[in-house]
Amino acid sequence: MAATPASGPRSESNTHISDDLRPTPKEQRTVSSWEMAGLWVSLVVSVPNYYVAGSLVDLGMSWWQGITTIVAANAIITICLILTGHPGTRYGIPFPILSRSAFGISGAHVATLLRSLVACGWFSIESWIGGQAIFLLLPSSLKRSSSFAHTISWLGTSPLEFTCFIFFWLAQLAFIWKGIAGIRSFEKYSAPILVILTLALLVWAYINAGGFGNMLSLPSRLTPYQFWSIFFPCLTANISSWSTLALNIPDFTRYAKTQADQMLGQVGLPIFMGVFAFVGLAITSSTEVIFGHMIPNPVTLLGEIGGGIFIKVLAIFGISLAIITTNIAANIVAPANALVNLSPSIFTFRTGALVTMVLGIAFQPWRLMQSSETYVYTWLVGYSALLGPIGAIILVDYYLIRHMFLDVTALYSVSPLGAYYYCGGVNLAAIAALVIAIAPVIPGFLNNVGILKETTDAFVVIYNNAWLITFFSAGIVFWLISYLTRNRETPSLEPLLPDSLG
């Protein structure tokens, strides 16, 4: 989704510039609405999205309850995506630079590194799924009798599965090493292939389950009270799925031709997710009919499907394509740019991507994928408490405080006299709002992971609605502190980039 960075000096005495973070020149803003929509199709058709859809059925929802939850969540996050994408298109700046406006030249590192930390976790989860796909292709004799196939307690998985994970991890280097410029052409071919393979799996489920009637006949296993008790955590989890990209979407919209292209290219997300959710929910429901038990994980499902080695290899190819596309676009770009922003003299996009991959291993994704409950309640709901307030603070700063006008020169300046230098490079109002919003979620999170044995129902409710509560509370607190302290410089009314910065 990018072109070669603009030429120019890597740094100056009073500026903070990296070639990877420089504003995108007009001649490089060539992405149309169709290409932006293609990016979203390739991101939507992914194993984690299938798994989160299937998890809703596994947790007791009916298929229509699951789709309603997913579409509602994606409608909410699409609004954030379009709003956050606006400054990327208008000024040609990526997320690390945009975050300087709200958090300060140095304070922006807090926002970008928290976003990067979540991306590292997602990268590891996607890579683990890819490794599991490779594991399926191994001979049964190796998986059953080999000493490497037994789980090691301290590791939490078997050496054989861990080796498959590392193998897939290494395989992605070839794509990542091409840099961000290689993503766009890869997405162009992956999206239609992924759609075809997903439809093929749906056809298989339709035939073997005896039609949609049987596939979708499973009623909700929840009482009205039980449904509403899990609806909001599941809504939060589905919002959380895209809350990562809702922050760093300027990394992509900076290459859009116009605002209309970035908006039209993203507005279809709820539809894309609704259709794909139907596929995931229908297939997951069909497994109850076909196998007698629910299988929300598509990789596990592939292990149960017959058809010979050719069918399995074809399916593994599709899963690998989906994972690589999502990992590069959604889980590498943001942390790589964040590290470049942290130290332009040390990191480039490539080295930042490598650091992301290494940190991803520490997340031990095999533990996060143990069950639907762990995946939804611990991972998705948990990290939403970090990203929701960052998104709110950036939006309040851009729309309510700065009225969409940014001084682009000052965004790249480390001068103490710069408009975004604040207090030592940090906007204390943004940091305070972030801490105040996150603090009430911590007891519920600690209770969820078993560290805190008991907590009040209020903290549980706050945790289950983490994104919504932290988003609105951070936005309100940030606006109030900024208004009361009135510590803002008058922003420049000139949105164009000065010639001195390219």
Short mmCIF file of C-alpha atoms in Angstrom, two decimals:
data_model
loop_
_atom_site.label_atom_id
_atom_site.label_comp_id
_atom_site.label_asym_id
_atom_site.label_seq_id
_atom_site.Cartn_x
_atom_site.Cartn_y
_atom_site.Cartn_z
CA MET A 1 0.00 0.00 0.00
CA ALA A 2 3.02 2.20 -0.32
CA ALA A 3 5.56 3.53 -2.70
CA THR A 4 9.20 4.41 -2.29
CA PRO A 5 9.64 7.08 0.38
CA ALA A 6 10.29 10.60 -0.79
CA SER A 7 13.88 11.62 -1.14
CA GLY A 8 15.39 14.10 1.25
CA PRO A 9 17.52 14.37 4.34
CA ARG A 10 17.11 11.65 6.90
CA SER A 11 17.35 14.09 9.78
CA GLU A 12 18.06 17.70 10.57
CA SER A 13 19.06 19.46 13.75
CA ASN A 14 15.57 20.62 14.60
CA THR A 15 13.50 17.90 12.94
CA HIS A 16 12.64 14.30 13.62
CA ILE A 17 12.47 12.69 10.20
CA SER A 18 12.81 9.16 8.85
CA ASP A 19 12.36 8.22 5.23
CA ASP A 20 9.73 5.65 6.27
CA LEU A 21 7.72 8.30 8.13
CA ARG A 22 8.03 11.26 5.77
CA PRO A 23 4.73 12.65 4.44
CA THR A 24 3.61 10.96 1.26
CA PRO A 25 4.02 13.26 -1.79
CA LYS A 26 0.98 13.94 -3.96
CA GLU A 27 2.35 11.87 -6.84
CA GLN A 28 2.52 8.77 -4.63
CA ARG A 29 -1.08 9.01 -3.41
CA THR A 30 -2.52 6.64 -5.99
CA VAL A 31 -4.68 4.16 -4.03
CA SER A 32 -8.29 4.05 -5.20
CA SER A 33 -11.41 3.10 -3.26
CA TRP A 34 -11.39 -0.31 -4.99
CA GLU A 35 -7.84 -0.98 -3.85
CA MET A 36 -8.69 0.12 -0.32
CA ALA A 37 -11.71 -2.18 -0.35
CA GLY A 38 -9.47 -4.97 -1.65
CA LEU A 39 -7.21 -4.46 1.36
CA TRP A 40 -10.18 -4.90 3.68
CA VAL A 41 -11.44 -8.00 1.88
CA SER A 42 -8.00 -9.59 2.25
CA LEU A 43 -7.95 -8.66 5.94
CA VAL A 44 -11.50 -9.81 6.64
CA VAL A 45 -11.05 -13.22 5.03
CA SER A 46 -8.69 -14.48 7.71
CA VAL A 47 -8.49 -17.33 10.17
CA PRO A 48 -8.81 -15.19 13.36
CA ASN A 49 -12.01 -13.60 12.02
CA TYR A 50 -13.38 -17.04 11.19
CA TYR A 51 -12.41 -18.21 14.64
CA VAL A 52 -14.00 -15.29 16.47
CA ALA A 53 -17.23 -15.84 14.49
CA GLY A 54 -17.19 -19.54 15.27
CA SER A 55 -16.44 -18.79 18.91
CA LEU A 56 -19.75 -16.95 19.27
CA VAL A 57 -21.61 -20.13 18.31
CA ASP A 58 -19.31 -22.14 20.57
CA LEU A 59 -20.21 -19.77 23.43
CA GLY A 60 -23.91 -20.49 22.89
CA MET A 61 -25.23 -17.91 20.43
CA SER A 62 -27.41 -18.80 17.46
CA TRP A 63 -26.10 -17.91 14.01
CA TRP A 64 -28.26 -14.80 13.68
CA GLN A 65 -27.30 -13.56 17.15
CA GLY A 66 -23.66 -13.98 16.20
CA ILE A 67 -24.01 -12.07 12.93
CA THR A 68 -25.93 -9.25 14.64
CA THR A 69 -23.17 -8.91 17.22
CA ILE A 70 -20.42 -8.88 14.59
CA VAL A 71 -22.13 -6.40 12.25
CA ALA A 72 -22.93 -4.02 15.13
CA ALA A 73 -19.33 -4.09 16.33
CA ASN A 74 -17.94 -3.50 12.85
CA ALA A 75 -20.34 -0.62 12.21
CA ILE A 76 -18.96 1.07 15.34
CA ILE A 77 -15.31 0.52 14.46
CA THR A 78 -15.84 1.58 10.82
CA ILE A 79 -16.78 5.05 12.04
CA CYS A 80 -13.47 5.21 13.94
CA LEU A 81 -11.55 3.91 10.92
CA ILE A 82 -12.93 6.58 8.60
CA LEU A 83 -12.44 9.38 11.12
CA THR A 84 -8.87 8.35 11.92
CA GLY A 85 -8.09 7.80 8.25
CA HIS A 86 -8.92 11.42 7.39
CA PRO A 87 -5.65 13.04 8.58
CA GLY A 88 -3.66 10.31 6.85
CA THR A 89 -5.18 11.24 3.50
CA ARG A 90 -5.20 14.98 4.09
CA TYR A 91 -1.63 15.35 5.27
CA GLY A 92 -0.01 12.15 4.00
CA ILE A 93 1.26 11.31 7.49
CA PRO A 94 1.39 7.87 9.19
CA PHE A 95 0.06 6.96 12.62
CA PRO A 96 3.30 7.59 14.60
CA ILE A 97 3.40 11.17 13.30
CA LEU A 98 -0.32 11.79 13.79
CA SER A 99 -0.10 10.62 17.42
CA ARG A 100 2.45 13.36 18.11
CA SER A 101 -0.29 15.95 17.84
CA ALA A 102 -2.17 14.52 20.83
CA PHE A 103 0.59 12.89 22.86
CA GLY A 104 3.57 15.09 22.05
CA ILE A 105 6.77 14.48 20.09
CA SER A 106 8.09 12.06 22.73
CA GLY A 107 4.79 11.07 24.34
CA ALA A 108 3.69 9.58 21.02
CA HIS A 109 6.01 6.67 21.75
CA VAL A 110 3.59 5.54 24.47
CA ALA A 111 0.72 5.30 21.97
CA THR A 112 2.72 3.71 19.18
CA LEU A 113 4.49 1.18 21.39
CA LEU A 114 1.25 0.05 23.06
CA ARG A 115 -0.23 -0.44 19.59
CA SER A 116 2.92 -2.30 18.58
CA LEU A 117 2.78 -4.57 21.60
CA VAL A 118 -0.68 -5.76 20.58
CA ALA A 119 0.52 -6.22 17.00
CA CYS A 120 3.31 -8.47 18.25
CA GLY A 121 0.70 -10.63 19.96
CA TRP A 122 -1.43 -10.81 16.81
CA PHE A 123 1.61 -11.67 14.71
CA SER A 124 2.37 -14.57 17.01
CA ILE A 125 -1.24 -15.82 16.93
CA GLU A 126 -1.36 -15.72 13.14
CA SER A 127 2.00 -17.46 12.92
CA TRP A 128 0.86 -20.13 15.36
CA ILE A 129 -2.19 -20.82 13.20
CA GLY A 130 0.09 -21.10 10.18
CA GLY A 131 2.32 -23.49 12.09
CA GLN A 132 -0.72 -25.60 13.02
CA ALA A 133 -1.62 -25.78 9.35
CA ILE A 134 1.86 -27.15 8.59
CA PHE A 135 1.50 -29.57 11.52
CA LEU A 136 -1.58 -31.06 9.82
CA LEU A 137 0.49 -32.07 6.81
CA LEU A 138 2.96 -34.10 8.87
CA PRO A 139 2.64 -37.92 8.81
CA SER A 140 0.38 -39.32 11.51
CA SER A 141 3.17 -41.64 12.67
CA LEU A 142 5.41 -38.65 13.41
CA LYS A 143 2.68 -36.82 15.33
CA ARG A 144 1.77 -39.84 17.44
CA SER A 145 4.92 -41.82 18.16
CA SER A 146 7.67 -39.22 18.05
CA SER A 147 9.04 -38.04 21.39
CA PHE A 148 8.88 -34.53 19.97
CA ALA A 149 5.09 -34.78 19.75
CA HIS A 150 4.57 -34.82 23.52
CA THR A 151 3.74 -31.58 25.31
CA ILE A 152 6.42 -30.13 27.58
CA SER A 153 4.79 -28.57 30.64
CA TRP A 154 7.04 -25.51 30.94
CA LEU A 155 6.73 -24.77 27.22
CA GLY A 156 2.98 -25.37 27.06
CA THR A 157 3.14 -27.19 23.73
CA SER A 158 5.09 -29.96 22.03
CA PRO A 159 8.52 -29.41 20.41
CA LEU A 160 7.05 -30.63 17.12
CA GLU A 161 4.27 -28.03 17.11
CA PHE A 162 6.71 -25.35 18.23
CA THR A 163 9.03 -26.27 15.36
CA CYS A 164 6.15 -25.90 12.87
CA PHE A 165 5.42 -22.49 14.40
CA ILE A 166 9.04 -21.37 13.96
CA PHE A 167 9.13 -22.73 10.41
CA PHE A 168 6.11 -20.64 9.41
CA TRP A 169 7.57 -17.69 11.31
CA LEU A 170 10.71 -17.92 9.18
CA ALA A 171 8.77 -18.41 5.94
CA GLN A 172 7.21 -14.98 6.32
CA LEU A 173 10.60 -13.28 6.23
CA ALA A 174 10.71 -13.51 2.44
CA PHE A 175 7.58 -11.36 2.15
CA ILE A 176 8.44 -8.98 4.97
CA TRP A 177 11.94 -8.37 3.61
CA LYS A 178 10.43 -6.79 0.51
CA GLY A 179 9.22 -4.00 2.77
CA ILE A 180 5.87 -2.22 2.79
CA ALA A 181 6.06 -1.68 -0.98
CA GLY A 182 5.54 -5.40 -1.53
CA ILE A 183 2.22 -5.55 0.33
CA ARG A 184 0.04 -3.90 -2.29
CA SER A 185 0.77 -6.34 -5.14
CA PHE A 186 0.43 -9.32 -2.81
CA GLU A 187 -3.03 -8.23 -1.65
CA LYS A 188 -4.19 -7.85 -5.24
CA TYR A 189 -3.90 -11.58 -5.84
CA SER A 190 -4.59 -12.96 -2.38
CA ALA A 191 -8.08 -11.50 -1.87
CA PRO A 192 -9.85 -13.30 -4.77
CA ILE A 193 -8.05 -16.58 -4.02
CA LEU A 194 -9.08 -16.40 -0.37
CA VAL A 195 -12.71 -15.75 -1.27
CA ILE A 196 -12.77 -18.77 -3.60
CA LEU A 197 -11.22 -21.07 -0.99
CA THR A 198 -13.64 -19.87 1.71
CA LEU A 199 -16.63 -20.48 -0.55
CA ALA A 200 -15.28 -23.95 -1.31
CA LEU A 201 -15.31 -24.75 2.41
CA LEU A 202 -18.87 -23.44 2.66
CA VAL A 203 -19.95 -25.68 -0.23
CA TRP A 204 -18.36 -28.67 1.52
CA ALA A 205 -20.27 -27.87 4.72
CA TYR A 206 -23.52 -27.36 2.78
CA ILE A 207 -23.26 -30.75 1.08
CA ASN A 208 -22.18 -32.74 4.13
CA ALA A 209 -24.66 -31.10 6.51
CA GLY A 210 -27.58 -31.57 4.11
CA GLY A 211 -28.23 -27.91 3.30
CA PHE A 212 -28.46 -24.59 5.11
CA GLY A 213 -31.51 -25.73 7.02
CA ASN A 214 -29.51 -28.23 9.01
CA MET A 215 -26.47 -25.98 9.20
CA LEU A 216 -28.42 -23.12 10.73
CA SER A 217 -30.96 -25.12 12.70
CA LEU A 218 -29.07 -24.98 15.97
CA PRO A 219 -30.94 -22.69 18.39
CA SER A 220 -29.33 -20.42 20.92
CA ARG A 221 -28.25 -22.26 24.05
CA LEU A 222 -28.59 -19.08 26.08
CA THR A 223 -31.43 -17.67 28.13
CA PRO A 224 -32.18 -13.95 27.56
CA TYR A 225 -30.18 -13.07 30.67
CA GLN A 226 -27.24 -15.24 29.59
CA PHE A 227 -27.30 -13.74 26.10
CA TRP A 228 -27.03 -10.17 27.33
CA SER A 229 -24.34 -11.17 29.82
CA ILE A 230 -22.08 -12.33 26.96
CA PHE A 231 -23.34 -9.95 24.25
CA PHE A 232 -21.35 -6.93 25.44
CA PRO A 233 -18.08 -8.85 26.00
CA CYS A 234 -18.49 -10.35 22.52
CA LEU A 235 -19.33 -6.91 21.09
CA THR A 236 -16.18 -5.57 22.75
CA ALA A 237 -14.15 -8.49 21.40
CA ASN A 238 -15.33 -7.88 17.84
CA ILE A 239 -14.65 -4.14 18.09
CA SER A 240 -11.25 -5.04 19.48
CA SER A 241 -10.46 -7.15 16.42
CA TRP A 242 -10.11 -3.99 14.32
CA SER A 243 -9.23 -1.51 17.08
CA THR A 244 -5.61 -2.09 16.16
CA LEU A 245 -6.07 -0.90 12.57
CA ALA A 246 -8.45 1.81 13.78
CA LEU A 247 -5.33 3.44 15.23
CA ASN A 248 -2.79 3.00 12.45
CA ILE A 249 -5.15 3.22 9.46
CA PRO A 250 -3.34 6.48 8.46
CA ASP A 251 -0.41 4.21 7.54
CA PHE A 252 -2.60 3.13 4.60
CA THR A 253 -4.92 6.06 3.94
CA ARG A 254 -1.88 8.32 3.46
CA TYR A 255 -1.62 6.72 0.01
CA ALA A 256 -5.28 7.25 -0.94
CA LYS A 257 -6.07 9.54 -3.87
CA THR A 258 -8.84 11.44 -2.08
CA GLN A 259 -10.93 11.41 1.09
CA ALA A 260 -13.74 9.85 -0.94
CA ASP A 261 -11.45 6.95 -1.85
CA GLN A 262 -10.47 6.22 1.74
CA MET A 263 -14.05 6.52 3.00
CA LEU A 264 -15.70 4.49 0.24
CA GLY A 265 -12.97 1.89 0.48
CA GLN A 266 -13.67 1.36 4.18
CA VAL A 267 -17.41 1.85 4.49
CA GLY A 268 -18.07 -1.69 3.30
CA LEU A 269 -16.32 -3.30 6.29
CA PRO A 270 -19.55 -4.20 8.18
CA ILE A 271 -20.88 -5.87 5.02
CA PHE A 272 -17.62 -7.75 4.38
CA MET A 273 -17.52 -8.94 7.99
CA GLY A 274 -21.23 -9.80 8.00
CA VAL A 275 -20.85 -12.02 4.95
CA PHE A 276 -17.68 -13.68 6.22
CA ALA A 277 -19.21 -14.09 9.67
CA PHE A 278 -22.16 -15.89 8.10
CA VAL A 279 -19.72 -18.28 6.43
CA GLY A 280 -17.81 -18.89 9.65
CA LEU A 281 -20.96 -19.30 11.74
CA ALA A 282 -22.63 -21.55 9.18
CA ILE A 283 -19.60 -23.82 8.86
CA THR A 284 -19.10 -23.97 12.62
CA SER A 285 -22.78 -24.82 13.12
CA SER A 286 -22.50 -27.52 10.44
CA THR A 287 -19.72 -29.26 12.38
CA GLU A 288 -22.24 -30.05 15.13
CA VAL A 289 -24.40 -31.77 12.51
CA ILE A 290 -21.53 -33.51 10.69
CA PHE A 291 -19.20 -34.52 13.54
CA GLY A 292 -21.47 -34.30 16.57
CA HIS A 293 -19.41 -31.60 18.25
CA MET A 294 -18.56 -27.96 17.60
CA ILE A 295 -15.29 -27.10 15.83
CA PRO A 296 -14.76 -23.31 15.77
CA ASN A 297 -11.11 -23.53 14.70
CA PRO A 298 -10.81 -23.93 10.89
CA VAL A 299 -7.37 -25.52 11.15
CA THR A 300 -8.74 -28.19 13.48
CA LEU A 301 -11.63 -28.65 11.06
CA LEU A 302 -9.22 -29.29 8.20
CA GLY A 303 -7.73 -32.10 10.22
CA GLU A 304 -11.16 -33.73 10.42
CA ILE A 305 -12.00 -33.34 6.74
CA GLY A 306 -11.18 -36.19 4.37
CA GLY A 307 -10.39 -35.82 0.69
CA GLY A 308 -6.76 -36.82 0.54
CA ILE A 309 -3.49 -34.98 0.65
CA PHE A 310 -4.26 -32.79 -2.38
CA ILE A 311 -7.29 -31.22 -0.69
CA LYS A 312 -5.33 -30.64 2.49
CA VAL A 313 -2.40 -29.04 0.67
CA LEU A 314 -4.78 -26.75 -1.23
CA ALA A 315 -6.51 -25.75 2.00
CA ILE A 316 -3.19 -25.17 3.77
CA PHE A 317 -2.12 -22.95 0.88
CA GLY A 318 -5.26 -20.85 1.35
CA ILE A 319 -4.75 -20.52 5.10
CA SER A 320 -1.10 -19.61 4.65
CA LEU A 321 -2.02 -16.95 2.10
CA ALA A 322 -4.60 -15.48 4.47
CA ILE A 323 -2.19 -15.41 7.37
CA ILE A 324 0.71 -13.83 5.49
CA THR A 325 -1.53 -11.14 4.01
CA THR A 326 -3.00 -10.22 7.40
CA ASN A 327 0.28 -10.44 9.27
CA ILE A 328 2.13 -8.08 6.96
CA ALA A 329 -0.62 -5.51 6.54
CA ALA A 330 -2.14 -5.52 10.03
CA ASN A 331 0.64 -6.72 12.34
CA ILE A 332 3.95 -5.62 10.85
CA VAL A 333 3.40 -2.12 9.43
CA ALA A 334 2.39 -0.44 12.72
CA PRO A 335 5.12 -1.80 15.03
CA ALA A 336 7.80 -1.38 12.38
CA ASN A 337 6.85 2.27 11.90
CA ALA A 338 6.64 2.75 15.67
CA LEU A 339 10.22 1.56 16.12
CA VAL A 340 11.38 3.78 13.27
CA ASN A 341 9.62 6.66 15.03
CA LEU A 342 11.32 5.73 18.30
CA SER A 343 14.83 5.80 16.83
CA PRO A 344 15.17 6.67 13.13
CA SER A 345 18.95 6.29 13.29
CA ILE A 346 18.72 2.66 14.47
CA PHE A 347 15.56 1.21 12.93
CA THR A 348 14.32 0.88 9.37
CA PHE A 349 11.08 -0.80 8.30
CA ARG A 350 12.91 -4.12 7.88
CA THR A 351 14.69 -4.10 11.23
CA GLY A 352 11.51 -2.95 12.96
CA ALA A 353 9.64 -5.87 11.39
CA LEU A 354 12.29 -8.31 12.61
CA VAL A 355 12.03 -7.01 16.18
CA THR A 356 8.25 -7.41 15.98
CA MET A 357 8.62 -11.02 14.92
CA VAL A 358 11.05 -11.82 17.73
CA LEU A 359 8.85 -10.21 20.40
CA GLY A 360 5.86 -12.13 19.05
CA ILE A 361 7.34 -15.43 20.20
CA ALA A 362 7.25 -14.24 23.83
CA PHE A 363 3.43 -14.04 23.69
CA GLN A 364 3.20 -17.87 23.59
CA PRO A 365 0.16 -17.86 21.26
CA TRP A 366 -0.61 -21.52 21.92
CA ARG A 367 -1.81 -20.44 25.38
CA LEU A 368 -4.00 -17.62 24.01
CA MET A 369 -5.65 -20.05 21.57
CA GLN A 370 -6.45 -22.72 24.17
CA SER A 371 -10.22 -22.10 24.07
CA SER A 372 -12.91 -19.72 22.82
CA GLU A 373 -13.15 -18.22 26.31
CA THR A 374 -9.42 -17.47 26.49
CA TYR A 375 -9.35 -16.03 22.97
CA VAL A 376 -12.39 -13.79 23.44
CA TYR A 377 -12.33 -12.81 27.11
CA THR A 378 -8.59 -12.71 27.84
CA TRP A 379 -6.99 -11.67 24.55
CA LEU A 380 -9.55 -9.63 22.58
CA VAL A 381 -11.33 -7.95 25.49
CA GLY A 382 -8.08 -7.51 27.43
CA TYR A 383 -6.08 -5.53 24.91
CA SER A 384 -9.06 -3.39 23.89
CA ALA A 385 -8.57 -1.51 27.16
CA LEU A 386 -5.19 -0.29 25.87
CA LEU A 387 -6.24 0.75 22.39
CA GLY A 388 -9.68 2.27 23.00
CA PRO A 389 -8.42 5.29 24.98
CA ILE A 390 -5.57 5.97 22.52
CA GLY A 391 -8.03 6.14 19.64
CA ALA A 392 -10.35 8.47 21.55
CA ILE A 393 -7.56 10.83 22.55
CA ILE A 394 -6.33 11.12 18.95
CA LEU A 395 -9.84 11.75 17.60
CA VAL A 396 -10.69 14.35 20.25
CA ASP A 397 -7.40 16.12 19.58
CA TYR A 398 -7.85 16.17 15.79
CA TYR A 399 -11.56 17.01 15.54
CA LEU A 400 -12.60 18.82 18.72
CA ILE A 401 -9.43 20.63 19.69
CA ARG A 402 -7.54 21.23 16.43
CA HIS A 403 -10.55 21.20 14.12
CA MET A 404 -8.67 19.06 11.56
CA PHE A 405 -5.79 21.54 11.11
CA LEU A 406 -2.25 20.36 11.85
CA ASP A 407 1.09 22.12 11.60
CA VAL A 408 2.97 19.45 9.69
CA THR A 409 6.37 21.14 10.11
CA ALA A 410 5.93 21.16 13.90
CA LEU A 411 4.96 17.46 13.90
CA TYR A 412 8.50 16.68 12.73
CA SER A 413 10.27 19.21 14.96
CA VAL A 414 11.98 18.39 18.24
CA SER A 415 12.47 22.06 19.08
CA PRO A 416 11.24 22.99 22.59
CA LEU A 417 9.43 25.88 20.90
CA GLY A 418 7.44 23.52 18.68
CA ALA A 419 3.64 23.42 18.90
CA TYR A 420 3.66 19.73 19.87
CA TYR A 421 6.57 19.75 22.30
CA TYR A 422 4.33 20.38 25.35
CA CYS A 423 6.15 19.51 28.61
CA GLY A 424 9.48 17.98 27.68
CA GLY A 425 7.95 16.48 24.55
CA VAL A 426 5.02 14.90 26.40
CA ASN A 427 1.39 16.07 26.57
CA LEU A 428 0.57 15.31 30.20
CA ALA A 429 -3.16 15.72 29.52
CA ALA A 430 -3.09 12.77 27.10
CA ILE A 431 -1.06 10.57 29.44
CA ALA A 432 -3.35 11.41 32.37
CA ALA A 433 -6.46 10.59 30.33
CA LEU A 434 -4.91 7.30 29.22
CA VAL A 435 -4.05 6.23 32.78
CA ILE A 436 -7.41 7.31 34.22
CA ALA A 437 -9.29 5.36 31.52
CA ILE A 438 -7.26 2.15 31.88
CA ALA A 439 -7.06 2.00 35.70
CA PRO A 440 -10.67 0.80 36.35
CA VAL A 441 -10.22 -2.09 33.91
CA ILE A 442 -7.21 -3.59 35.69
CA PRO A 443 -9.07 -5.39 38.55
CA GLY A 444 -11.39 -7.13 36.07
CA PHE A 445 -8.45 -8.19 33.91
CA LEU A 446 -6.50 -9.57 36.88
CA ASN A 447 -9.61 -11.46 37.95
CA ASN A 448 -10.05 -12.88 34.45
CA VAL A 449 -6.51 -14.27 34.26
CA GLY A 450 -6.72 -15.70 37.79
CA ILE A 451 -4.28 -13.36 39.55
CA LEU A 452 -7.05 -11.67 41.53
CA LYS A 453 -9.34 -14.32 42.98
CA GLU A 454 -12.29 -12.06 43.76
CA THR A 455 -13.52 -8.67 42.63
CA THR A 456 -16.78 -6.73 42.61
CA ASP A 457 -19.38 -7.12 39.89
CA ALA A 458 -18.81 -3.50 38.88
CA PHE A 459 -15.20 -4.22 37.88
CA VAL A 460 -16.30 -7.30 35.95
CA VAL A 461 -18.83 -5.20 34.00
CA ILE A 462 -16.21 -2.54 33.31
CA TYR A 463 -13.77 -5.17 32.03
CA ASN A 464 -16.37 -6.87 29.82
CA ASN A 465 -17.05 -3.50 28.18
CA ALA A 466 -13.42 -2.40 28.20
CA TRP A 467 -13.19 -0.75 24.77
CA LEU A 468 -16.43 1.22 25.06
CA ILE A 469 -15.74 2.43 28.60
CA THR A 470 -12.09 3.35 28.06
CA PHE A 471 -12.82 5.00 24.70
CA PHE A 472 -15.47 7.38 26.01
CA SER A 473 -13.90 8.00 29.41
CA ALA A 474 -10.48 8.83 27.91
CA GLY A 475 -12.02 11.12 25.30
CA ILE A 476 -14.06 13.04 27.86
CA VAL A 477 -11.21 13.33 30.39
CA PHE A 478 -8.74 14.43 27.72
CA TRP A 479 -11.08 17.08 26.37
CA LEU A 480 -11.85 18.42 29.87
CA ILE A 481 -8.19 18.62 30.92
CA SER A 482 -7.20 20.25 27.62
CA TYR A 483 -10.04 22.75 27.88
CA LEU A 484 -9.38 23.63 31.51
CA THR A 485 -5.62 23.97 31.17
CA ARG A 486 -5.82 25.66 27.74
CA ASN A 487 -2.25 24.59 27.08
CA ARG A 488 -2.63 24.39 23.33
CA GLU A 489 -0.81 26.47 20.78
CA THR A 490 -2.97 27.92 18.02
CA PRO A 491 -2.62 25.37 15.19
CA SER A 492 -1.53 26.32 11.72
CA LEU A 493 -4.35 26.72 9.22
CA GLU A 494 -2.10 25.55 6.39
CA PRO A 495 -2.50 21.80 5.80
CA LEU A 496 0.13 21.57 3.07
CA LEU A 497 3.62 20.24 3.74
CA PRO A 498 6.40 22.82 3.57
CA ASP A 499 8.98 22.30 0.83
CA SER A 500 11.71 21.95 3.45
CA LEU A 501 10.23 18.65 4.56
CA GLY A 502 9.50 17.26 1.11
#
